[in-house]
PDB file of C-alpha atoms in Angstrom:
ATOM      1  CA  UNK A   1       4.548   7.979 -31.620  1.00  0.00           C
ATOM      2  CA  UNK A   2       5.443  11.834 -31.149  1.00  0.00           C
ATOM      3  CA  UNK A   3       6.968  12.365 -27.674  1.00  0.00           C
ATOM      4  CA  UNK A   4       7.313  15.917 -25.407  1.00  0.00           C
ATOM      5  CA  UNK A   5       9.971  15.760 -22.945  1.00  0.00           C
ATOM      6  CA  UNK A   6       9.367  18.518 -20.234  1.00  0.00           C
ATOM      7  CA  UNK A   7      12.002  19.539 -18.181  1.00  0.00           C
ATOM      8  CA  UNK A   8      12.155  21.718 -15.352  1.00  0.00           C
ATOM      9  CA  UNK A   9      15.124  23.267 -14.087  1.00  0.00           C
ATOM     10  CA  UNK A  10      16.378  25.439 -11.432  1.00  0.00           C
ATOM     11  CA  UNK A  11      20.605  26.590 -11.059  1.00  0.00           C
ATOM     12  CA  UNK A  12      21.156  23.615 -13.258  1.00  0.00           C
ATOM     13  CA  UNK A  13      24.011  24.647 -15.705  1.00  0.00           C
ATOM     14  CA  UNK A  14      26.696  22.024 -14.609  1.00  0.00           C
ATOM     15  CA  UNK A  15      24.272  19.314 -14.466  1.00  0.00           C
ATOM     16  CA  UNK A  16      21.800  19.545 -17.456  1.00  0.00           C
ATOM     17  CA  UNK A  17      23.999  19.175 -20.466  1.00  0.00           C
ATOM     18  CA  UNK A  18      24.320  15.697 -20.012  1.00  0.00           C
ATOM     19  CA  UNK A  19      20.381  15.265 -19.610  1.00  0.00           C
ATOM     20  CA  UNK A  20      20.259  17.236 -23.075  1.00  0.00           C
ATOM     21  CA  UNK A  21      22.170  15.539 -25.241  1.00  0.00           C
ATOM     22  CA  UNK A  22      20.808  11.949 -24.656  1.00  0.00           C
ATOM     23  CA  UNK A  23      17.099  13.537 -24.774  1.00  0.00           C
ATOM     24  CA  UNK A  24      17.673  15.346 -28.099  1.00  0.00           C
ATOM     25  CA  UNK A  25      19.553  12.125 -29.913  1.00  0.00           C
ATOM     26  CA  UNK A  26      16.436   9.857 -28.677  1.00  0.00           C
ATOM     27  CA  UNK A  27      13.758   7.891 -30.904  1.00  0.00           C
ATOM     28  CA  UNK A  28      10.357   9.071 -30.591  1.00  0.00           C
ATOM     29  CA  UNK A  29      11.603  12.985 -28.621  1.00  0.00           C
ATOM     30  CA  UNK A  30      10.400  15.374 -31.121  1.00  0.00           C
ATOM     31  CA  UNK A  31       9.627  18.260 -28.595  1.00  0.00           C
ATOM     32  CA  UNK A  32      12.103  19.076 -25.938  1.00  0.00           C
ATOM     33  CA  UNK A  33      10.961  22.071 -23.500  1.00  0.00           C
ATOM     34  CA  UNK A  34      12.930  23.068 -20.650  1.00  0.00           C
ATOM     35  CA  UNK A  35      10.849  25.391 -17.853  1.00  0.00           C
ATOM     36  CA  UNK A  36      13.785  27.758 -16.332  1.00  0.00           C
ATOM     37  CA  UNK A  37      12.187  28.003 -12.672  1.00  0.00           C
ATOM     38  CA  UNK A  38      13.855  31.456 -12.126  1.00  0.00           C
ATOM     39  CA  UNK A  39      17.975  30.037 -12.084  1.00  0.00           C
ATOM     40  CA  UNK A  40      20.636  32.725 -11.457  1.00  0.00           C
ATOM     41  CA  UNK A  41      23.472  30.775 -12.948  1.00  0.00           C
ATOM     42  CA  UNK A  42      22.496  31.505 -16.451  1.00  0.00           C
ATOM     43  CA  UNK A  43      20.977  27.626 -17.461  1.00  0.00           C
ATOM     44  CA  UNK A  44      18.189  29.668 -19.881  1.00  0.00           C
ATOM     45  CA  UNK A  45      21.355  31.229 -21.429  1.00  0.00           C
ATOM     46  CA  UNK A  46      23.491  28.011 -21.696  1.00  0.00           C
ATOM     47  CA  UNK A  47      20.599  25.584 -23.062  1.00  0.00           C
ATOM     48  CA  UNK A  48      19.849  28.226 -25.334  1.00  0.00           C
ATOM     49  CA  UNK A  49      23.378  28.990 -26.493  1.00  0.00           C
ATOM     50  CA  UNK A  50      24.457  25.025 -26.896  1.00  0.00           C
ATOM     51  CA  UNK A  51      20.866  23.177 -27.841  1.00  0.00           C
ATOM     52  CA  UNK A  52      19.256  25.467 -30.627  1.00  0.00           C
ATOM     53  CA  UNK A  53      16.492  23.075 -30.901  1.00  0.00           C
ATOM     54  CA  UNK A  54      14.913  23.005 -27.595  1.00  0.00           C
ATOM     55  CA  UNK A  55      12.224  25.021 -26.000  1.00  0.00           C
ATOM     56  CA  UNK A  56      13.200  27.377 -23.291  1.00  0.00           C
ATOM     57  CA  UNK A  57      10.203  28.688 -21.271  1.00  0.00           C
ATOM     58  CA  UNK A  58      11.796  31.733 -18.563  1.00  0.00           C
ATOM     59  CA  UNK A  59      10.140  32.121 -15.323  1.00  0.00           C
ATOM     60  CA  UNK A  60      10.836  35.467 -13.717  1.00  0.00           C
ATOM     61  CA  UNK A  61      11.370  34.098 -10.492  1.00  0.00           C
ATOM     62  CA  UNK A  62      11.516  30.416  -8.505  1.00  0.00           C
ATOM     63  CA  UNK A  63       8.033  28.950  -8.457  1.00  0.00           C
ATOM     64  CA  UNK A  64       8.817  25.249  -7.709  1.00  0.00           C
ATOM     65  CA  UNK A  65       8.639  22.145  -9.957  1.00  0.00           C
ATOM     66  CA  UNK A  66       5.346  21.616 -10.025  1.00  0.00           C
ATOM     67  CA  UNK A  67       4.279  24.759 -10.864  1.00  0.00           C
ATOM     68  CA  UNK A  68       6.590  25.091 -13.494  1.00  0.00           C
ATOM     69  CA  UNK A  69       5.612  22.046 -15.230  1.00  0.00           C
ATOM     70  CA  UNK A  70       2.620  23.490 -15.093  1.00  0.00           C
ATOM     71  CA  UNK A  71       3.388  26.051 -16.900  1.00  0.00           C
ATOM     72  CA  UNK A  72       5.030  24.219 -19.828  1.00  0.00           C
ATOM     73  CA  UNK A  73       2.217  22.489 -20.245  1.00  0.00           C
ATOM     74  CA  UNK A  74       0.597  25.289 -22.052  1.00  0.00           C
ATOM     75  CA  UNK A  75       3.165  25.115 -25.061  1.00  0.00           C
ATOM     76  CA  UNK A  76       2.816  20.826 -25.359  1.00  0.00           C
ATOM     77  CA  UNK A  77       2.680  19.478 -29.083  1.00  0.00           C
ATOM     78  CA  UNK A  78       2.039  16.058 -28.686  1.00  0.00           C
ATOM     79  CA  UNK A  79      -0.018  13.571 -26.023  1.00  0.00           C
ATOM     80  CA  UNK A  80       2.553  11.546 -25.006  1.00  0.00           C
ATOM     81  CA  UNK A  81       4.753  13.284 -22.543  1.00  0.00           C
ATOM     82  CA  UNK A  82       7.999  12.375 -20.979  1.00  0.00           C
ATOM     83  CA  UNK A  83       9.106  14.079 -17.471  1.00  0.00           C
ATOM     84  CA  UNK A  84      12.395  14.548 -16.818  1.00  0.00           C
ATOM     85  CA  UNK A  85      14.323  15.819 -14.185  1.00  0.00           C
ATOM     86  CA  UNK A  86      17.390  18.047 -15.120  1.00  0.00           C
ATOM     87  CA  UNK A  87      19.702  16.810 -12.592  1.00  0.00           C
ATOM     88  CA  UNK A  88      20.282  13.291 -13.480  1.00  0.00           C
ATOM     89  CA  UNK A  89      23.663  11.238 -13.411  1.00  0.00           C
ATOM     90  CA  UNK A  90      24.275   8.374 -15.944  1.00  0.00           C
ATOM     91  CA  UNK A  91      21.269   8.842 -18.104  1.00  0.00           C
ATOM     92  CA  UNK A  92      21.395   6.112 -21.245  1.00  0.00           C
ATOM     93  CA  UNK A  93      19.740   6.411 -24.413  1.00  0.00           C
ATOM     94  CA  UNK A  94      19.197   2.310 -24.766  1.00  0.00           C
ATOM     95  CA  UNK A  95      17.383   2.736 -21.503  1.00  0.00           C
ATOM     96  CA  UNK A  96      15.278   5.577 -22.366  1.00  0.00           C
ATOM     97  CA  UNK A  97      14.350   3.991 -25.455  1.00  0.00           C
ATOM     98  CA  UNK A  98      13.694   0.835 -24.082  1.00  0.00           C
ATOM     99  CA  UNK A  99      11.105   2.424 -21.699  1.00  0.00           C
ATOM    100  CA  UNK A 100       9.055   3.947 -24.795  1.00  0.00           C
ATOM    101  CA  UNK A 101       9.535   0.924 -26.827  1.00  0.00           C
ATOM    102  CA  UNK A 102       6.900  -0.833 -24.105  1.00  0.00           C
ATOM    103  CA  UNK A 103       5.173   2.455 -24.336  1.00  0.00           C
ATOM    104  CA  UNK A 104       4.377   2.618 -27.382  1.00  0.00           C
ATOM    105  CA  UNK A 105       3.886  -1.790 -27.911  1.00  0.00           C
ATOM    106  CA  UNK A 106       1.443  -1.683 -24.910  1.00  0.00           C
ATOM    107  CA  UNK A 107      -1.470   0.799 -26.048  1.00  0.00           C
ATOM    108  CA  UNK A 108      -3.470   0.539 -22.884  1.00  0.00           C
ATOM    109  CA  UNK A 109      -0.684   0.818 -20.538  1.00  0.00           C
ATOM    110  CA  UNK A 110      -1.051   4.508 -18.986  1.00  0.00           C
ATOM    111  CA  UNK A 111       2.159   5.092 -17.617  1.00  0.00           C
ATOM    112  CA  UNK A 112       5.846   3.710 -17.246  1.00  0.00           C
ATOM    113  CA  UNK A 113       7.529   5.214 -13.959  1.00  0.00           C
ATOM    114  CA  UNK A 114      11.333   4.587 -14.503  1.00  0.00           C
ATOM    115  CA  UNK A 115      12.901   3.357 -10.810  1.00  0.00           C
ATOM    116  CA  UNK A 116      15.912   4.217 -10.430  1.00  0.00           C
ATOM    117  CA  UNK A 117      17.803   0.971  -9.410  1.00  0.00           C
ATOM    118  CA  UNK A 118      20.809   2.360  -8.335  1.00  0.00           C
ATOM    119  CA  UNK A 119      19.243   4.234  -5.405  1.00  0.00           C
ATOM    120  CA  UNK A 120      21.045   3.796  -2.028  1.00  0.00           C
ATOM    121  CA  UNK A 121      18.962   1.173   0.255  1.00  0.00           C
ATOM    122  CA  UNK A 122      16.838   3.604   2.544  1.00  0.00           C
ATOM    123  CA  UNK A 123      15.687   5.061  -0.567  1.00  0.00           C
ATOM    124  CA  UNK A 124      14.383   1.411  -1.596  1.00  0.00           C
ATOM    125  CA  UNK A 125      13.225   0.926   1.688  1.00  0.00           C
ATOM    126  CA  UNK A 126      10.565   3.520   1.664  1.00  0.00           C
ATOM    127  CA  UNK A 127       9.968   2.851  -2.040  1.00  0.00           C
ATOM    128  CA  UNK A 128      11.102   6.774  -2.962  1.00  0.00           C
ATOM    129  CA  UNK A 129      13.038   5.000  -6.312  1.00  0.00           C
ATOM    130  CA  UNK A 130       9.653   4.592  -7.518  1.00  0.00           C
ATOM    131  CA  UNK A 131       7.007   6.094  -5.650  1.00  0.00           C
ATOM    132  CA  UNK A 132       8.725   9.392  -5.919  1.00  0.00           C
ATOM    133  CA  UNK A 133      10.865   9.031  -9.767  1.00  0.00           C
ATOM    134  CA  UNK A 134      10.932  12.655 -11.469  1.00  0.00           C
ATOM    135  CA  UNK A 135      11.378   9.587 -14.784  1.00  0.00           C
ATOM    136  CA  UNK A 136       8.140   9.083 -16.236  1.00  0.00           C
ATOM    137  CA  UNK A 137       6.366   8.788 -19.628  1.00  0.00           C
ATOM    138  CA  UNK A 138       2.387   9.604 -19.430  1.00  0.00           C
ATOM    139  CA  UNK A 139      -0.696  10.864 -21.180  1.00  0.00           C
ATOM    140  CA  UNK A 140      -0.299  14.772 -21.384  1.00  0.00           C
ATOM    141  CA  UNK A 141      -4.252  14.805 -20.581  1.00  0.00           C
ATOM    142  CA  UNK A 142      -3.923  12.721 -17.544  1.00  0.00           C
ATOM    143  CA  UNK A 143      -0.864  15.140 -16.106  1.00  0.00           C
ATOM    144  CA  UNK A 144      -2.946  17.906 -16.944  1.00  0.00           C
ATOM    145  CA  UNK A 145      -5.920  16.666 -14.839  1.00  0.00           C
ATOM    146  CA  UNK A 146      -3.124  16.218 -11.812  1.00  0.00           C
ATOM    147  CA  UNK A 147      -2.089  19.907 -12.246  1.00  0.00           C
ATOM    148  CA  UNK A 148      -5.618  21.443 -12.127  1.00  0.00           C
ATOM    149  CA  UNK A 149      -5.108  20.979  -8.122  1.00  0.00           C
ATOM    150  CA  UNK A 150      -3.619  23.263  -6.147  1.00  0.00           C
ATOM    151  CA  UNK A 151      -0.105  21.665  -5.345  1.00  0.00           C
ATOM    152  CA  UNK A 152       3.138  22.099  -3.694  1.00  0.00           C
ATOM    153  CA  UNK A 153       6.448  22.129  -4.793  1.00  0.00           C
ATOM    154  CA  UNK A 154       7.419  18.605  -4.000  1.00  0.00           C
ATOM    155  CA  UNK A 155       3.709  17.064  -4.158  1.00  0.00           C
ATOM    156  CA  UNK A 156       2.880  16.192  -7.631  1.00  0.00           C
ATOM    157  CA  UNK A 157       4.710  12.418  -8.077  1.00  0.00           C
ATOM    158  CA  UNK A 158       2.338  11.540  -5.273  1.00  0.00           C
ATOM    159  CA  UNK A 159      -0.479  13.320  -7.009  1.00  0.00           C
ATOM    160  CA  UNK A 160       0.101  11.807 -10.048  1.00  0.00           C
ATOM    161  CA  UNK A 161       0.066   8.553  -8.370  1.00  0.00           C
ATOM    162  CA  UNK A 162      -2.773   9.345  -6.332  1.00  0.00           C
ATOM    163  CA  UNK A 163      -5.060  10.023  -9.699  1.00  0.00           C
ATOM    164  CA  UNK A 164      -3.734   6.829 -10.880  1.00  0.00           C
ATOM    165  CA  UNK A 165      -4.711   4.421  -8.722  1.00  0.00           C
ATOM    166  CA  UNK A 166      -8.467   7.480  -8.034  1.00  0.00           C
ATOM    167  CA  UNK A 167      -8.911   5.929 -11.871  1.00  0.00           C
ATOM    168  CA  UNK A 168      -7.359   2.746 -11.830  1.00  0.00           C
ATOM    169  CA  UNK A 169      -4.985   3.519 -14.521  1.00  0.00           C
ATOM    170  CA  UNK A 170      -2.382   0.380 -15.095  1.00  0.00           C
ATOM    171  CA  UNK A 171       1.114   1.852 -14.461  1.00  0.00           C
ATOM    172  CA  UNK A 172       4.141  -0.494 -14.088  1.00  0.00           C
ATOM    173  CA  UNK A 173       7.819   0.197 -13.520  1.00  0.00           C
ATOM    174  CA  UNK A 174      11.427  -0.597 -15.388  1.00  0.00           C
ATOM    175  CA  UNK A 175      14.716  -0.344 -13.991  1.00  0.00           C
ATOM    176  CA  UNK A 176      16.651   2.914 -14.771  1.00  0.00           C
ATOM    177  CA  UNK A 177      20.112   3.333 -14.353  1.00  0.00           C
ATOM    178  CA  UNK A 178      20.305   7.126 -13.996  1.00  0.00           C
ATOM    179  CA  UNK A 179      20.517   8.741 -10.515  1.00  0.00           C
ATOM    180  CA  UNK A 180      19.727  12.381  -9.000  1.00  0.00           C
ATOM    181  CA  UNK A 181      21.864  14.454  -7.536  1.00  0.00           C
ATOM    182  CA  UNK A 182      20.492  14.736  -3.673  1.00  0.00           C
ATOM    183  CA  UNK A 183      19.744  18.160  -2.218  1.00  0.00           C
ATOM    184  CA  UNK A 184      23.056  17.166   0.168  1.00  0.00           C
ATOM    185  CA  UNK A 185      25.126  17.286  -2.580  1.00  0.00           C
ATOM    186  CA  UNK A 186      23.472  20.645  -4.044  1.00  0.00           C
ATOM    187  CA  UNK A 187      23.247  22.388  -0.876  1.00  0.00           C
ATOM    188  CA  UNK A 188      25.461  20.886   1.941  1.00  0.00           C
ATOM    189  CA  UNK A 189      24.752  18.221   4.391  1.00  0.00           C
ATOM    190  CA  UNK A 190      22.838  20.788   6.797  1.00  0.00           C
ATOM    191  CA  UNK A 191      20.676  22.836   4.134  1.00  0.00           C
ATOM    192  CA  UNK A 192      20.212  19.535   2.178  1.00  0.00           C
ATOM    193  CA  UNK A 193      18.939  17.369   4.817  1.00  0.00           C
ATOM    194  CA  UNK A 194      16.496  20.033   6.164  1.00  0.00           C
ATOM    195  CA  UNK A 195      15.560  20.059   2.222  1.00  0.00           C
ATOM    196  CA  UNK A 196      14.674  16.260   2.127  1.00  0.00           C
ATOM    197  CA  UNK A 197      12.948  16.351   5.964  1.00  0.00           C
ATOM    198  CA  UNK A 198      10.827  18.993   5.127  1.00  0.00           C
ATOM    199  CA  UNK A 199      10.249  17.478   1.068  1.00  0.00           C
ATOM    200  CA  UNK A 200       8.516  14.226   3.599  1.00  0.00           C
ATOM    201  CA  UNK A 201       6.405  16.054   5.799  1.00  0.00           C
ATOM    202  CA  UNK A 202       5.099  18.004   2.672  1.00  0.00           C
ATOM    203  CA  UNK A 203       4.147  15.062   1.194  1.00  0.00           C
ATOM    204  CA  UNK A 204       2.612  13.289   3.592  1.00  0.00           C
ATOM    205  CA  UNK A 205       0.299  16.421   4.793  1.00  0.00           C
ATOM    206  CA  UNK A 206      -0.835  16.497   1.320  1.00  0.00           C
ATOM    207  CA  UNK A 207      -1.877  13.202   0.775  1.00  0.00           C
ATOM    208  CA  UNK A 208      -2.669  11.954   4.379  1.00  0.00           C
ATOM    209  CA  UNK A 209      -0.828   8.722   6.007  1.00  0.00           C
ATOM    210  CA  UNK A 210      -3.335   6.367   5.244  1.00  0.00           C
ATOM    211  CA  UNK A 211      -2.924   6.872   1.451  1.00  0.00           C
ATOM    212  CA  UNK A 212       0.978   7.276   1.565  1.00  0.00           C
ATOM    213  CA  UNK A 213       0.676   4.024   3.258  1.00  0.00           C
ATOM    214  CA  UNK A 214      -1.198   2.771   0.404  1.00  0.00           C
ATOM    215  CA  UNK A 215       1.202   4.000  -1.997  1.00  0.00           C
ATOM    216  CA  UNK A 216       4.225   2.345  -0.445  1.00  0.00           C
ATOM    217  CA  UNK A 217       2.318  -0.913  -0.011  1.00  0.00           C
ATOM    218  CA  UNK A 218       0.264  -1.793  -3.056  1.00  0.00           C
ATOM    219  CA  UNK A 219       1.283   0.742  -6.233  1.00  0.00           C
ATOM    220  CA  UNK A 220       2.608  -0.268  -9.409  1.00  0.00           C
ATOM    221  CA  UNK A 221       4.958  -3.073 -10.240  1.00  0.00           C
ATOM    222  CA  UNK A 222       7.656  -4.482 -12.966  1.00  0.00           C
ATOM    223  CA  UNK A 223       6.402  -3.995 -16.428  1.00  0.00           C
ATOM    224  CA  UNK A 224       6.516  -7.921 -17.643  1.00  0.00           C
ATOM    225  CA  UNK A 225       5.311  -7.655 -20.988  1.00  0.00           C
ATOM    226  CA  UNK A 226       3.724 -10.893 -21.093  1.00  0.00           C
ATOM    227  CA  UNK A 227       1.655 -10.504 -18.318  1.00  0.00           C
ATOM    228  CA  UNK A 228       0.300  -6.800 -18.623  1.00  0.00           C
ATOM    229  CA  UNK A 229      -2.750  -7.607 -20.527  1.00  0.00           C
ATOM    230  CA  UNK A 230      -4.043  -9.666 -17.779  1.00  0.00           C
ATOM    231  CA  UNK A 231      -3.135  -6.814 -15.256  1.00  0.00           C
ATOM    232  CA  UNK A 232      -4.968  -4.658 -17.645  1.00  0.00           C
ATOM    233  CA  UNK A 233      -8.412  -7.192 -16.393  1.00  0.00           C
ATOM    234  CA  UNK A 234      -7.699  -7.568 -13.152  1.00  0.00           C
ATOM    235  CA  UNK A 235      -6.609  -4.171 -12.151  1.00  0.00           C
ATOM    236  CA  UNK A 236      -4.150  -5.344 -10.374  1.00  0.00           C
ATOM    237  CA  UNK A 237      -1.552  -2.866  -8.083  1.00  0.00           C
ATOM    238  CA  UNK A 238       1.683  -4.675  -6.444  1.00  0.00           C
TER     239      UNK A 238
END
């Protein structure tokens, strides 16, 4: 199995590097792009500079995530894709790994979301370490059918999501050690709250409260790899 890892990023120079070199020493990562959505701190310059291998697509100016992925999409090699975000704290190769081990093993498995287990409690309460994971590994055809929609900036986990359970794809979750950086941290408590309020009420206007409702009550579960064939038959969403 021949894996693209897409990565969009956006004033990430002090984070990324540690993102980079655990994605470029993994198994099955032969493709690594990184999507510069329009930085100013000179991240196109610093990837390129330190990681000759990797892909750097420039955007003139900031288009959002989704858009940006998007865009990479175009220059894709392989049909197995791996989303990453760029701001991640204690990524680990075993874990990343692990997660397209069961990829690979489980052929009619359609997607792996990695949750990110070390989320602080509200986060788990309203099931954002899954529901909304930046961590996931995915047919490139099937993200490519999400994109084809108009979307926001911070719409297209729920999208993706949304055209999972649409076509009853089976999608199951591992536990993931790495953590973002939140927009407080980034931006300052003010900026960065107003960041994640308005990040919610995006959301939901995009996908309406009776399906977001759905979403936190009834998508995905653990991968248990003695159990996901039956899943498979029963198309069955915890």
């Amino acid at each position: 199995m021949k894996v693209t890892c897409i990565i969009p990023c956006h004033n990430e120079r002090d984070r990324i590097g540690q993102v980079l070199n655990v994605i470029v020493s993994t198994r099955y990562i032969s493709q690594v792009i990184c999507v510069d959505d329009g930085s100013t701190d000179g991240t196109a310059d610093y990837i390129e500079a330190e990681w000759t291998g990797v892909e750097v697509l420039r955007l003139p100016r900031n288009i959002g995530k989704t858009a940006a992925i998007k865009y990479g999409l175009k220059y894709v090699q392989h049909d197995t894709l791996l989303m990453m975000d760029a701001d991640l704290q204690g990524l680990r190769r075993d874990e990343l790994e692990t997660a397209l081990d069961a990829y690979q093993e489980h052929s009619d498995l359609d997607m792996i979301i990695m949750r990110r287990i070390n989320s602080p409690w509200f986060v788990k309460w309203y099931r954002s370490d899954v529901l909304l994971s930046g961590e996931r590994i995915l047919r490139t055809a099937d993200l490519k059918h999400v994109v084809e929609e108009e979307l926001k900036c911070y719409q297209l986990e729920v999208a993706i999501n949304r055209y999972m359970l649409r076509h009853k794809r089976v999608v199951r979750w591992m536990p993931w050690s790495a953590m973002n950086t939140y927009k407080v941290d980034k931006l300052g408590v003010l900026d960065g709250s107003m960041k994640e309020f308005m990040m919610y009420v995006d959301i939901v206007n995009y996908v309406g409260f009776s399906h977001m409702c759905l979403q936190l009550a009834s998508f995905t579960k653990k991968l248990h790899y003695s159990s996901y064939k039956r899943a498979r038959q029963e198309q069955l969403y915890l």
